[in-house]
CSV table of N, CA and C in Angstrom, one decimal:
chain,number,residue,atom,x,y,z
B,14,LEU,N,-113.2,-6.7,-22.0
B,14,LEU,CA,-112.1,-7.5,-22.3
B,14,LEU,C,-111.1,-6.7,-23.1
B,15,VAL,N,-109.9,-6.8,-22.6
B,15,VAL,CA,-108.7,-6.1,-23.2
B,15,VAL,C,-107.6,-7.1,-23.5
B,16,TRP,N,-107.1,-7.1,-24.7
B,16,TRP,CA,-106.0,-8.0,-25.0
B,16,TRP,C,-104.9,-7.1,-25.7
B,17,LEU,N,-103.6,-7.5,-25.4
B,17,LEU,CA,-102.5,-6.8,-25.9
B,17,LEU,C,-102.1,-7.4,-27.3
B,18,GLU,N,-102.2,-6.6,-28.3
B,18,GLU,CA,-102.0,-7.1,-29.7
B,18,GLU,C,-100.6,-6.6,-30.1
B,19,PRO,N,-99.7,-7.5,-30.5
B,19,PRO,CA,-98.3,-7.0,-30.9
B,19,PRO,C,-98.4,-6.2,-32.2
B,20,GLU,N,-97.6,-5.1,-32.3
B,20,GLU,CA,-97.6,-4.2,-33.4
B,20,GLU,C,-96.8,-4.8,-34.6
B,21,GLY,N,-96.0,-5.9,-34.3
B,21,GLY,CA,-95.2,-6.5,-35.4
B,21,GLY,C,-94.2,-7.5,-34.8
B,22,LEU,N,-93.5,-8.2,-35.6
B,22,LEU,CA,-92.6,-9.2,-35.1
B,22,LEU,C,-91.3,-8.6,-34.6
B,23,GLY,N,-90.9,-7.5,-35.1
B,23,GLY,CA,-89.6,-6.9,-34.7
B,23,GLY,C,-89.7,-5.8,-33.7
B,24,THR,N,-90.7,-5.8,-32.8
B,24,THR,CA,-90.9,-4.7,-31.9
B,24,THR,C,-91.6,-5.3,-30.6
B,25,ASP,N,-91.3,-4.6,-29.5
B,25,ASP,CA,-92.0,-4.9,-28.2
B,25,ASP,C,-93.3,-4.1,-28.0
B,26,VAL,N,-93.6,-3.3,-29.0
B,26,VAL,CA,-94.8,-2.4,-28.9
B,26,VAL,C,-96.0,-3.2,-29.0
B,27,VAL,N,-97.0,-3.0,-28.1
B,27,VAL,CA,-98.3,-3.7,-28.2
B,27,VAL,C,-99.4,-2.6,-28.2
B,28,TYR,N,-100.5,-3.0,-28.8
B,28,TYR,CA,-101.7,-2.2,-28.8
B,28,TYR,C,-102.8,-2.8,-27.9
B,29,PRO,N,-103.3,-2.0,-27.0
B,29,PRO,CA,-104.3,-2.6,-26.0
B,29,PRO,C,-105.7,-2.6,-26.7
B,30,THR,N,-106.0,-3.6,-27.4
B,30,THR,CA,-107.3,-3.7,-28.1
B,30,THR,C,-108.4,-3.8,-27.1
B,31,GLY,N,-109.4,-3.0,-27.4
B,31,GLY,CA,-110.6,-3.0,-26.5
B,31,GLY,C,-110.6,-1.8,-25.5
B,32,LEU,N,-109.7,-0.9,-25.7
B,32,LEU,CA,-109.7,0.3,-24.9
B,32,LEU,C,-109.9,1.6,-25.6
B,33,SER,N,-110.9,1.6,-26.5
B,33,SER,CA,-111.2,2.8,-27.3
B,33,SER,C,-111.7,3.9,-26.3
B,34,ASN,N,-111.1,5.1,-26.4
B,34,ASN,CA,-111.5,6.1,-25.5
B,34,ASN,C,-111.1,7.5,-26.0
B,35,SER,N,-111.6,8.5,-25.3
B,35,SER,CA,-111.2,9.9,-25.7
B,35,SER,C,-110.7,10.7,-24.5
B,36,MET,N,-110.2,10.0,-23.5
B,36,MET,CA,-109.7,10.6,-22.3
B,36,MET,C,-108.4,11.4,-22.6
B,37,ASN,N,-108.1,12.3,-21.8
B,37,ASN,CA,-106.8,13.0,-21.9
B,37,ASN,C,-105.7,12.0,-21.8
B,38,PRO,N,-104.6,12.3,-22.5
B,38,PRO,CA,-103.4,11.3,-22.4
B,38,PRO,C,-103.0,10.9,-21.0
B,39,PRO,N,-102.8,11.9,-20.1
B,39,PRO,CA,-102.4,11.5,-18.7
B,39,PRO,C,-103.4,10.5,-18.1
B,40,ASP,N,-104.6,10.7,-18.3
B,40,ASP,CA,-105.7,9.8,-17.8
B,40,ASP,C,-105.6,8.4,-18.4
B,41,GLN,N,-105.3,8.4,-19.7
B,41,GLN,CA,-105.2,7.1,-20.4
B,41,GLN,C,-104.0,6.3,-19.9
B,42,GLU,N,-102.9,7.0,-19.6
B,42,GLU,CA,-101.7,6.3,-19.1
B,42,GLU,C,-102.0,5.8,-17.7
B,43,ARG,N,-102.7,6.6,-16.9
B,43,ARG,CA,-103.1,6.1,-15.5
B,43,ARG,C,-104.0,4.9,-15.6
B,44,MET,N,-104.9,4.9,-16.6
B,44,MET,CA,-105.8,3.8,-16.8
B,44,MET,C,-105.1,2.5,-17.2
B,45,LEU,N,-104.1,2.7,-18.1
B,45,LEU,CA,-103.3,1.5,-18.6
B,45,LEU,C,-102.6,0.9,-17.4
B,46,ARG,N,-102.1,1.7,-16.5
B,46,ARG,CA,-101.3,1.2,-15.3
B,46,ARG,C,-102.2,0.5,-14.3
B,47,THR,N,-103.5,0.5,-14.4
B,47,THR,CA,-104.4,-0.2,-13.6
B,47,THR,C,-104.5,-1.7,-14.0
B,48,ILE,N,-104.0,-2.0,-15.2
B,48,ILE,CA,-104.1,-3.3,-15.8
B,48,ILE,C,-102.9,-4.2,-15.2
B,49,PRO,N,-103.2,-5.3,-14.6
B,49,PRO,CA,-102.1,-6.2,-14.1
B,49,PRO,C,-101.1,-6.4,-15.2
B,50,GLY,N,-99.8,-6.2,-14.8
B,50,GLY,CA,-98.7,-6.4,-15.7
B,50,GLY,C,-98.3,-5.1,-16.4
B,51,LEU,N,-99.1,-4.1,-16.4
B,51,LEU,CA,-98.8,-2.9,-17.1
B,51,LEU,C,-98.6,-1.7,-16.1
B,52,GLU,N,-98.2,-2.0,-14.9
B,52,GLU,CA,-98.1,-1.0,-13.8
B,52,GLU,C,-97.0,0.0,-14.1
B,53,HIS,N,-96.1,-0.3,-15.0
B,53,HIS,CA,-95.0,0.6,-15.3
B,53,HIS,C,-94.9,0.9,-16.8
B,54,VAL,N,-96.1,0.7,-17.5
B,54,VAL,CA,-96.2,0.9,-18.9
B,54,VAL,C,-95.8,2.4,-19.3
B,55,VAL,N,-95.2,2.5,-20.5
B,55,VAL,CA,-95.0,3.8,-21.1
B,55,VAL,C,-95.9,3.9,-22.3
B,56,MET,N,-96.7,4.8,-22.4
B,56,MET,CA,-97.6,5.0,-23.5
B,56,MET,C,-96.9,5.8,-24.6
B,57,LEU,N,-96.8,5.2,-25.8
B,57,LEU,CA,-96.1,5.8,-26.9
B,57,LEU,C,-97.0,6.8,-27.7
B,58,ARG,N,-98.3,6.4,-27.9
B,58,ARG,CA,-99.3,7.2,-28.6
B,58,ARG,C,-100.6,7.1,-27.9
B,59,PRO,N,-101.3,8.2,-27.6
B,59,PRO,CA,-102.6,8.1,-26.9
B,59,PRO,C,-103.6,7.6,-27.9
B,60,GLY,N,-104.7,7.0,-27.3
B,60,GLY,CA,-105.8,6.6,-28.1
B,60,GLY,C,-106.6,7.8,-28.5
B,61,TYR,N,-107.6,7.7,-29.4
B,61,TYR,CA,-108.4,8.8,-29.8
B,61,TYR,C,-109.8,8.3,-30.2
B,62,GLY,N,-110.8,9.1,-30.0
B,62,GLY,CA,-112.1,8.7,-30.3
B,62,GLY,C,-112.4,8.8,-31.8
B,63,VAL,N,-113.2,7.9,-32.3
B,63,VAL,CA,-113.6,8.0,-33.7
B,63,VAL,C,-115.1,8.1,-33.8
B,64,GLU,N,-115.6,9.0,-34.5
B,64,GLU,CA,-117.0,9.2,-34.7
B,64,GLU,C,-117.4,8.8,-36.1
B,65,TYR,N,-118.5,8.0,-36.2
B,65,TYR,CA,-118.9,7.5,-37.5
B,65,TYR,C,-120.3,8.1,-37.8
B,66,ASP,N,-120.4,8.5,-39.1
B,66,ASP,CA,-121.7,8.9,-39.6
B,66,ASP,C,-122.5,7.7,-39.9
B,67,TYR,N,-123.8,7.8,-40.0
B,67,TYR,CA,-124.6,6.6,-40.2
B,67,TYR,C,-125.8,7.0,-41.0
B,68,VAL,N,-126.1,6.2,-42.0
B,68,VAL,CA,-127.3,6.3,-42.8
B,68,VAL,C,-128.2,5.1,-42.6
B,69,ASP,N,-129.4,5.3,-42.3
B,69,ASP,CA,-130.4,4.2,-42.1
B,69,ASP,C,-130.4,3.4,-43.4
B,70,PRO,N,-130.2,2.1,-43.3
B,70,PRO,CA,-130.2,1.3,-44.5
B,70,PRO,C,-131.5,1.3,-45.3
B,71,ARG,N,-132.6,1.7,-44.6
B,71,ARG,CA,-133.9,1.8,-45.3
B,71,ARG,C,-133.9,3.0,-46.2
B,72,GLU,N,-132.9,3.9,-46.1
B,72,GLU,CA,-132.8,5.0,-47.0
B,72,GLU,C,-132.1,4.7,-48.3
B,73,LEU,N,-131.8,3.4,-48.5
B,73,LEU,CA,-131.0,3.0,-49.7
B,73,LEU,C,-131.9,2.1,-50.5
B,74,ARG,N,-131.7,2.2,-51.8
B,74,ARG,CA,-132.3,1.3,-52.8
B,74,ARG,C,-131.5,0.0,-52.8
B,75,PRO,N,-132.1,-1.1,-53.3
B,75,PRO,CA,-131.3,-2.3,-53.4
B,75,PRO,C,-129.9,-2.2,-54.1
B,76,SER,N,-129.8,-1.2,-54.9
B,76,SER,CA,-128.5,-0.9,-55.6
B,76,SER,C,-127.5,-0.2,-54.7
B,77,LEU,N,-128.0,0.2,-53.5
B,77,LEU,CA,-127.2,1.0,-52.6
B,77,LEU,C,-127.2,2.5,-52.9
B,78,GLU,N,-128.0,2.9,-53.9
B,78,GLU,CA,-128.2,4.3,-54.2
B,78,GLU,C,-129.1,4.9,-53.1
B,79,THR,N,-128.8,6.1,-52.7
B,79,THR,CA,-129.6,6.8,-51.7
B,79,THR,C,-131.0,7.2,-52.3
B,80,ARG,N,-132.0,7.1,-51.6
B,80,ARG,CA,-133.3,7.5,-52.1
B,80,ARG,C,-133.4,9.0,-52.2
B,81,ARG,N,-132.7,9.8,-51.4
B,81,ARG,CA,-132.9,11.2,-51.4
B,81,ARG,C,-132.0,11.9,-52.4
B,82,VAL,N,-130.8,11.3,-52.7
B,82,VAL,CA,-129.9,12.0,-53.7
B,82,VAL,C,-129.6,11.0,-54.8
B,83,ALA,N,-130.1,11.3,-56.0
B,83,ALA,CA,-129.9,10.4,-57.1
B,83,ALA,C,-128.5,10.3,-57.5
B,84,GLY,N,-128.0,9.2,-57.8
B,84,GLY,CA,-126.6,9.0,-58.2
B,84,GLY,C,-125.6,8.9,-57.1
B,85,LEU,N,-126.0,9.0,-55.8
B,85,LEU,CA,-125.1,8.8,-54.7
B,85,LEU,C,-125.3,7.4,-54.1
B,86,PHE,N,-124.2,6.6,-54.2
B,86,PHE,CA,-124.3,5.2,-53.7
B,86,PHE,C,-123.4,5.1,-52.4
B,87,LEU,N,-123.9,4.4,-51.5
B,87,LEU,CA,-123.2,4.2,-50.2
B,87,LEU,C,-123.0,2.7,-49.9
B,88,ALA,N,-121.9,2.4,-49.3
B,88,ALA,CA,-121.6,1.0,-48.8
B,88,ALA,C,-120.6,1.1,-47.7
B,89,GLY,N,-120.6,0.0,-46.9
B,89,GLY,CA,-119.7,-0.1,-45.8
B,89,GLY,C,-120.3,0.4,-44.5
B,90,GLN,N,-119.4,0.9,-43.6
B,90,GLN,CA,-119.8,1.3,-42.3
B,90,GLN,C,-120.9,2.3,-42.2
B,91,ILE,N,-121.0,3.2,-43.2
B,91,ILE,CA,-122.0,4.2,-43.1
B,91,ILE,C,-123.4,3.6,-43.1
B,92,ASN,N,-123.5,2.4,-43.6
B,92,ASN,CA,-124.8,1.7,-43.7
B,92,ASN,C,-125.0,0.8,-42.4
B,93,GLY,N,-124.1,0.9,-41.5
B,93,GLY,CA,-124.3,0.2,-40.2
B,93,GLY,C,-123.7,-1.2,-40.3
B,94,THR,N,-122.8,-1.5,-41.3
B,94,THR,CA,-122.1,-2.8,-41.4
B,94,THR,C,-120.7,-2.6,-41.0
B,95,THR,N,-119.9,-3.7,-40.9
B,95,THR,CA,-118.5,-3.6,-40.6
B,95,THR,C,-117.7,-3.2,-41.9
B,96,GLY,N,-118.3,-3.3,-43.0
B,96,GLY,CA,-117.6,-2.9,-44.3
B,96,GLY,C,-117.2,-4.2,-45.0
B,97,TYR,N,-117.2,-5.3,-44.4
B,97,TYR,CA,-116.8,-6.6,-45.0
B,97,TYR,C,-117.9,-7.3,-45.7
B,98,GLU,N,-119.1,-6.9,-45.6
B,98,GLU,CA,-120.2,-7.6,-46.2
B,98,GLU,C,-120.4,-7.3,-47.7
B,99,GLU,N,-119.9,-6.2,-48.1
B,99,GLU,CA,-120.2,-5.8,-49.5
B,99,GLU,C,-119.4,-6.7,-50.5
């Protein structure tokens, strides 16, 4: 599922949400042009891949302190959540 999300009220720029990728920019533009209605699209900024580190939540104490490193507390996406739960 891909939807075009407006970048703001005063612009025609949209963000194609749902197309996270690490392809080369020319390949990304070709992919965008396969979407009906975007056959003549101009890509302003290429997408980029994001890599996330992850810590198994079982490695954390209830206080969110790591079991292996005293005094190191973790919260958010590194624990495998969206970051909104804390």
